[in-house]
Amino acid sequence: QLQIPHDFVVEGNFTVVASLTHGYLPMATAWYRKRFYLPREWQGFAIWVEFDGVFRSSDVYLNGVKLGHHASGYTSFYYYLGDRAIFGAANVLAVYCDASHEEGWWYEGGGLYRHVWLNVANAVHATTWGVYETAVVTGD
């Protein structure tokens, strides 16, 4: 059983053929899977899974259906579960992480290296990042 956040690269074996900038740890790929239950009472609510950070390129699936692809390890993202969720039964969330391509010259790691959240809200709600204020400066 893993504790999230998790870096699968740091658990690898050091080798001189791997990149110096990544501490001689080979950059690879990994799968994460989580089985979870959604109560029947949540049907009709907005439910989404939010990733604070997945390094690097990721594909996310719910019950075998692809929710989407995210290409950067440095930005958060989310997917609504919508009609892909099964209520009153087990669901399986699977995340494929491809850390084989470097984005920087420093150690970046790989995997679910930030928190993952399951969010539930009323069907009518302010979406994630949906409410903001823009300031306008006038005069001196």
PDB file of C-alpha atoms in Angstrom:
ATOM      1  CA  GLN A   1       0.000   0.000   0.000  1.00  0.00           C
ATOM      2  CA  LEU A   2       1.350   3.405  -1.020  1.00  0.00           C
ATOM      3  CA  GLN A   3       1.074   6.720   0.708  1.00  0.00           C
ATOM      4  CA  ILE A   4       0.179   9.605  -1.619  1.00  0.00           C
ATOM      5  CA  PRO A   5       2.047  11.871  -2.387  1.00  0.00           C
ATOM      6  CA  HIS A   6       4.459   9.323  -3.859  1.00  0.00           C
ATOM      7  CA  ASP A   7       7.585   9.434  -6.033  1.00  0.00           C
ATOM      8  CA  PHE A   8       8.240   6.121  -7.786  1.00  0.00           C
ATOM      9  CA  VAL A   9      11.512   7.267  -9.395  1.00  0.00           C
ATOM     10  CA  VAL A  10      13.330   7.679  -6.073  1.00  0.00           C
ATOM     11  CA  GLU A  11      12.539   4.032  -5.317  1.00  0.00           C
ATOM     12  CA  GLY A  12      14.524   2.930  -8.391  1.00  0.00           C
ATOM     13  CA  ASN A  13      18.054   1.622  -8.616  1.00  0.00           C
ATOM     14  CA  PHE A  14      20.908   4.025  -9.266  1.00  0.00           C
ATOM     15  CA  THR A  15      22.766   3.481 -12.538  1.00  0.00           C
ATOM     16  CA  VAL A  16      25.532   5.403 -14.322  1.00  0.00           C
ATOM     17  CA  VAL A  17      23.630   5.185 -17.615  1.00  0.00           C
ATOM     18  CA  ALA A  18      20.809   7.345 -16.214  1.00  0.00           C
ATOM     19  CA  SER A  19      20.883  11.138 -16.313  1.00  0.00           C
ATOM     20  CA  LEU A  20      23.294  12.907 -13.962  1.00  0.00           C
ATOM     21  CA  THR A  21      20.759  15.726 -13.505  1.00  0.00           C
ATOM     22  CA  HIS A  22      18.286  13.233 -12.087  1.00  0.00           C
ATOM     23  CA  GLY A  23      20.728  11.720  -9.643  1.00  0.00           C
ATOM     24  CA  TYR A  24      21.502   8.705 -11.826  1.00  0.00           C
ATOM     25  CA  LEU A  25      17.996   7.375 -11.279  1.00  0.00           C
ATOM     26  CA  PRO A  26      16.288   6.042 -14.418  1.00  0.00           C
ATOM     27  CA  MET A  27      13.173   7.959 -15.452  1.00  0.00           C
ATOM     28  CA  ALA A  28      10.423   5.464 -16.211  1.00  0.00           C
ATOM     29  CA  THR A  29       6.640   4.928 -16.268  1.00  0.00           C
ATOM     30  CA  ALA A  30       4.217   3.701 -13.625  1.00  0.00           C
ATOM     31  CA  TRP A  31       0.550   2.937 -12.995  1.00  0.00           C
ATOM     32  CA  TYR A  32      -1.439   3.893  -9.904  1.00  0.00           C
ATOM     33  CA  ARG A  33      -4.823   2.340  -9.169  1.00  0.00           C
ATOM     34  CA  LYS A  34      -7.332   3.160  -6.454  1.00  0.00           C
ATOM     35  CA  ARG A  35     -10.564   1.313  -5.809  1.00  0.00           C
ATOM     36  CA  PHE A  36     -13.176   3.452  -4.048  1.00  0.00           C
ATOM     37  CA  TYR A  37     -16.894   3.414  -3.274  1.00  0.00           C
ATOM     38  CA  LEU A  38     -19.391   6.153  -4.189  1.00  0.00           C
ATOM     39  CA  PRO A  39     -22.615   6.146  -2.147  1.00  0.00           C
ATOM     40  CA  ARG A  40     -25.913   6.065  -4.060  1.00  0.00           C
ATOM     41  CA  GLU A  41     -26.885   9.282  -2.288  1.00  0.00           C
ATOM     42  CA  TRP A  42     -24.206  11.157  -4.263  1.00  0.00           C
ATOM     43  CA  GLN A  43     -25.898  10.511  -7.605  1.00  0.00           C
ATOM     44  CA  GLY A  44     -26.899  13.870  -9.106  1.00  0.00           C
ATOM     45  CA  PHE A  45     -24.052  15.711  -7.393  1.00  0.00           C
ATOM     46  CA  ALA A  46     -21.018  17.109  -9.200  1.00  0.00           C
ATOM     47  CA  ILE A  47     -18.062  14.827  -8.464  1.00  0.00           C
ATOM     48  CA  TRP A  48     -14.531  15.391  -9.684  1.00  0.00           C
ATOM     49  CA  VAL A  49     -11.035  14.186  -8.962  1.00  0.00           C
ATOM     50  CA  GLU A  50      -8.375  16.870  -8.604  1.00  0.00           C
ATOM     51  CA  PHE A  51      -4.642  16.279  -8.954  1.00  0.00           C
ATOM     52  CA  ASP A  52      -2.288  18.803  -7.366  1.00  0.00           C
ATOM     53  CA  GLY A  53       0.642  17.375  -9.333  1.00  0.00           C
ATOM     54  CA  VAL A  54       1.448  14.317 -11.438  1.00  0.00           C
ATOM     55  CA  PHE A  55       4.900  14.062 -12.908  1.00  0.00           C
ATOM     56  CA  ARG A  56       5.139  14.119 -15.822  1.00  0.00           C
ATOM     57  CA  SER A  57       2.753  13.192 -18.586  1.00  0.00           C
ATOM     58  CA  SER A  58      -0.389  11.436 -17.341  1.00  0.00           C
ATOM     59  CA  ASP A  59      -3.482   9.626 -18.581  1.00  0.00           C
ATOM     60  CA  VAL A  60      -6.386   9.184 -16.158  1.00  0.00           C
ATOM     61  CA  TYR A  61      -9.066   6.487 -16.410  1.00  0.00           C
ATOM     62  CA  LEU A  62     -12.223   5.782 -14.435  1.00  0.00           C
ATOM     63  CA  ASN A  63     -13.629   2.263 -14.740  1.00  0.00           C
ATOM     64  CA  GLY A  64     -11.639   1.738 -17.927  1.00  0.00           C
ATOM     65  CA  VAL A  65     -12.821   4.958 -19.619  1.00  0.00           C
ATOM     66  CA  LYS A  66     -10.195   7.601 -20.333  1.00  0.00           C
ATOM     67  CA  LEU A  67     -10.993  10.892 -18.608  1.00  0.00           C
ATOM     68  CA  GLY A  68      -8.116  12.794 -20.173  1.00  0.00           C
ATOM     69  CA  HIS A  69      -4.430  13.473 -20.679  1.00  0.00           C
ATOM     70  CA  HIS A  70      -2.279  16.078 -18.916  1.00  0.00           C
ATOM     71  CA  ALA A  71       1.166  16.847 -20.308  1.00  0.00           C
ATOM     72  CA  SER A  72       2.927  18.819 -17.571  1.00  0.00           C
ATOM     73  CA  GLY A  73       4.107  17.803 -14.143  1.00  0.00           C
ATOM     74  CA  TYR A  74       3.992  21.336 -12.769  1.00  0.00           C
ATOM     75  CA  THR A  75       0.327  22.288 -13.003  1.00  0.00           C
ATOM     76  CA  SER A  76      -2.731  20.957 -11.228  1.00  0.00           C
ATOM     77  CA  PHE A  77      -5.733  19.631 -13.142  1.00  0.00           C
ATOM     78  CA  TYR A  78      -9.069  17.906 -12.588  1.00  0.00           C
ATOM     79  CA  TYR A  79     -11.668  15.739 -14.290  1.00  0.00           C
ATOM     80  CA  TYR A  80     -15.389  15.499 -13.635  1.00  0.00           C
ATOM     81  CA  LEU A  81     -16.412  11.885 -13.138  1.00  0.00           C
ATOM     82  CA  GLY A  82     -19.874  12.485 -14.601  1.00  0.00           C
ATOM     83  CA  ASP A  83     -21.741   9.506 -15.977  1.00  0.00           C
ATOM     84  CA  ARG A  84     -18.624   7.329 -15.820  1.00  0.00           C
ATOM     85  CA  ALA A  85     -19.010   6.868 -12.063  1.00  0.00           C
ATOM     86  CA  ILE A  86     -20.886   3.914 -10.618  1.00  0.00           C
ATOM     87  CA  PHE A  87     -22.947   4.787  -7.545  1.00  0.00           C
ATOM     88  CA  GLY A  88     -23.550   2.245  -4.824  1.00  0.00           C
ATOM     89  CA  ALA A  89     -20.605   0.166  -6.011  1.00  0.00           C
ATOM     90  CA  ALA A  90     -16.837   0.129  -6.359  1.00  0.00           C
ATOM     91  CA  ASN A  91     -15.066   2.319  -8.926  1.00  0.00           C
ATOM     92  CA  VAL A  92     -11.476   2.076 -10.117  1.00  0.00           C
ATOM     93  CA  LEU A  93      -9.399   5.176 -10.803  1.00  0.00           C
ATOM     94  CA  ALA A  94      -6.217   4.431 -12.771  1.00  0.00           C
ATOM     95  CA  VAL A  95      -3.430   6.916 -13.504  1.00  0.00           C
ATOM     96  CA  TYR A  96      -0.617   6.245 -15.957  1.00  0.00           C
ATOM     97  CA  CYS A  97       2.470   8.408 -15.310  1.00  0.00           C
ATOM     98  CA  ASP A  98       5.226   8.766 -17.898  1.00  0.00           C
ATOM     99  CA  ALA A  99       8.298  10.339 -16.295  1.00  0.00           C
ATOM    100  CA  SER A 100      10.650   9.180 -19.054  1.00  0.00           C
ATOM    101  CA  HIS A 101      10.960  12.682 -20.551  1.00  0.00           C
ATOM    102  CA  GLU A 102      12.666  15.396 -18.532  1.00  0.00           C
ATOM    103  CA  GLU A 103      11.205  18.887 -18.206  1.00  0.00           C
ATOM    104  CA  GLY A 104      14.079  20.428 -16.265  1.00  0.00           C
ATOM    105  CA  TRP A 105      17.735  19.960 -15.468  1.00  0.00           C
ATOM    106  CA  TRP A 106      17.070  19.129 -11.794  1.00  0.00           C
ATOM    107  CA  TYR A 107      15.683  16.018 -10.115  1.00  0.00           C
ATOM    108  CA  GLU A 108      11.967  15.918 -10.935  1.00  0.00           C
ATOM    109  CA  GLY A 109      10.887  12.505  -9.737  1.00  0.00           C
ATOM    110  CA  GLY A 110       7.791  10.805 -11.079  1.00  0.00           C
ATOM    111  CA  GLY A 111       4.291   9.808 -10.055  1.00  0.00           C
ATOM    112  CA  LEU A 112       1.555  11.273  -7.895  1.00  0.00           C
ATOM    113  CA  TYR A 113       3.956  13.613  -6.151  1.00  0.00           C
ATOM    114  CA  ARG A 114       1.241  15.948  -4.824  1.00  0.00           C
ATOM    115  CA  HIS A 115      -2.141  15.340  -3.190  1.00  0.00           C
ATOM    116  CA  VAL A 116      -5.149  13.875  -4.999  1.00  0.00           C
ATOM    117  CA  TRP A 117      -8.639  14.981  -3.946  1.00  0.00           C
ATOM    118  CA  LEU A 118     -12.113  13.554  -4.541  1.00  0.00           C
ATOM    119  CA  ASN A 119     -14.517  16.501  -4.483  1.00  0.00           C
ATOM    120  CA  VAL A 120     -18.309  16.435  -4.167  1.00  0.00           C
ATOM    121  CA  ALA A 121     -20.554  19.478  -4.592  1.00  0.00           C
ATOM    122  CA  ASN A 122     -24.126  20.321  -5.440  1.00  0.00           C
ATOM    123  CA  ALA A 123     -24.922  20.069  -9.146  1.00  0.00           C
ATOM    124  CA  VAL A 124     -25.048  23.885  -9.279  1.00  0.00           C
ATOM    125  CA  HIS A 125     -21.775  25.166  -7.848  1.00  0.00           C
ATOM    126  CA  ALA A 126     -18.829  27.441  -8.529  1.00  0.00           C
ATOM    127  CA  THR A 127     -16.394  25.365 -10.574  1.00  0.00           C
ATOM    128  CA  THR A 128     -12.768  24.900  -9.612  1.00  0.00           C
ATOM    129  CA  TRP A 129     -10.896  28.106 -10.532  1.00  0.00           C
ATOM    130  CA  GLY A 130     -14.270  29.521 -11.667  1.00  0.00           C
ATOM    131  CA  VAL A 131     -14.527  32.587  -9.401  1.00  0.00           C
ATOM    132  CA  TYR A 132     -11.944  35.313  -9.596  1.00  0.00           C
ATOM    133  CA  GLU A 133     -11.609  39.088  -9.452  1.00  0.00           C
ATOM    134  CA  THR A 134      -9.668  41.290 -11.811  1.00  0.00           C
ATOM    135  CA  ALA A 135      -8.287  44.556 -10.451  1.00  0.00           C
ATOM    136  CA  VAL A 136      -8.275  47.659 -12.597  1.00  0.00           C
ATOM    137  CA  VAL A 137      -5.897  50.475 -11.659  1.00  0.00           C
ATOM    138  CA  THR A 138      -6.994  53.957 -12.698  1.00  0.00           C
ATOM    139  CA  GLY A 139      -5.278  57.254 -12.152  1.00  0.00           C
ATOM    140  CA  ASP A 140      -2.148  57.804 -10.075  1.00  0.00           C
TER     141      ASP A 140
END
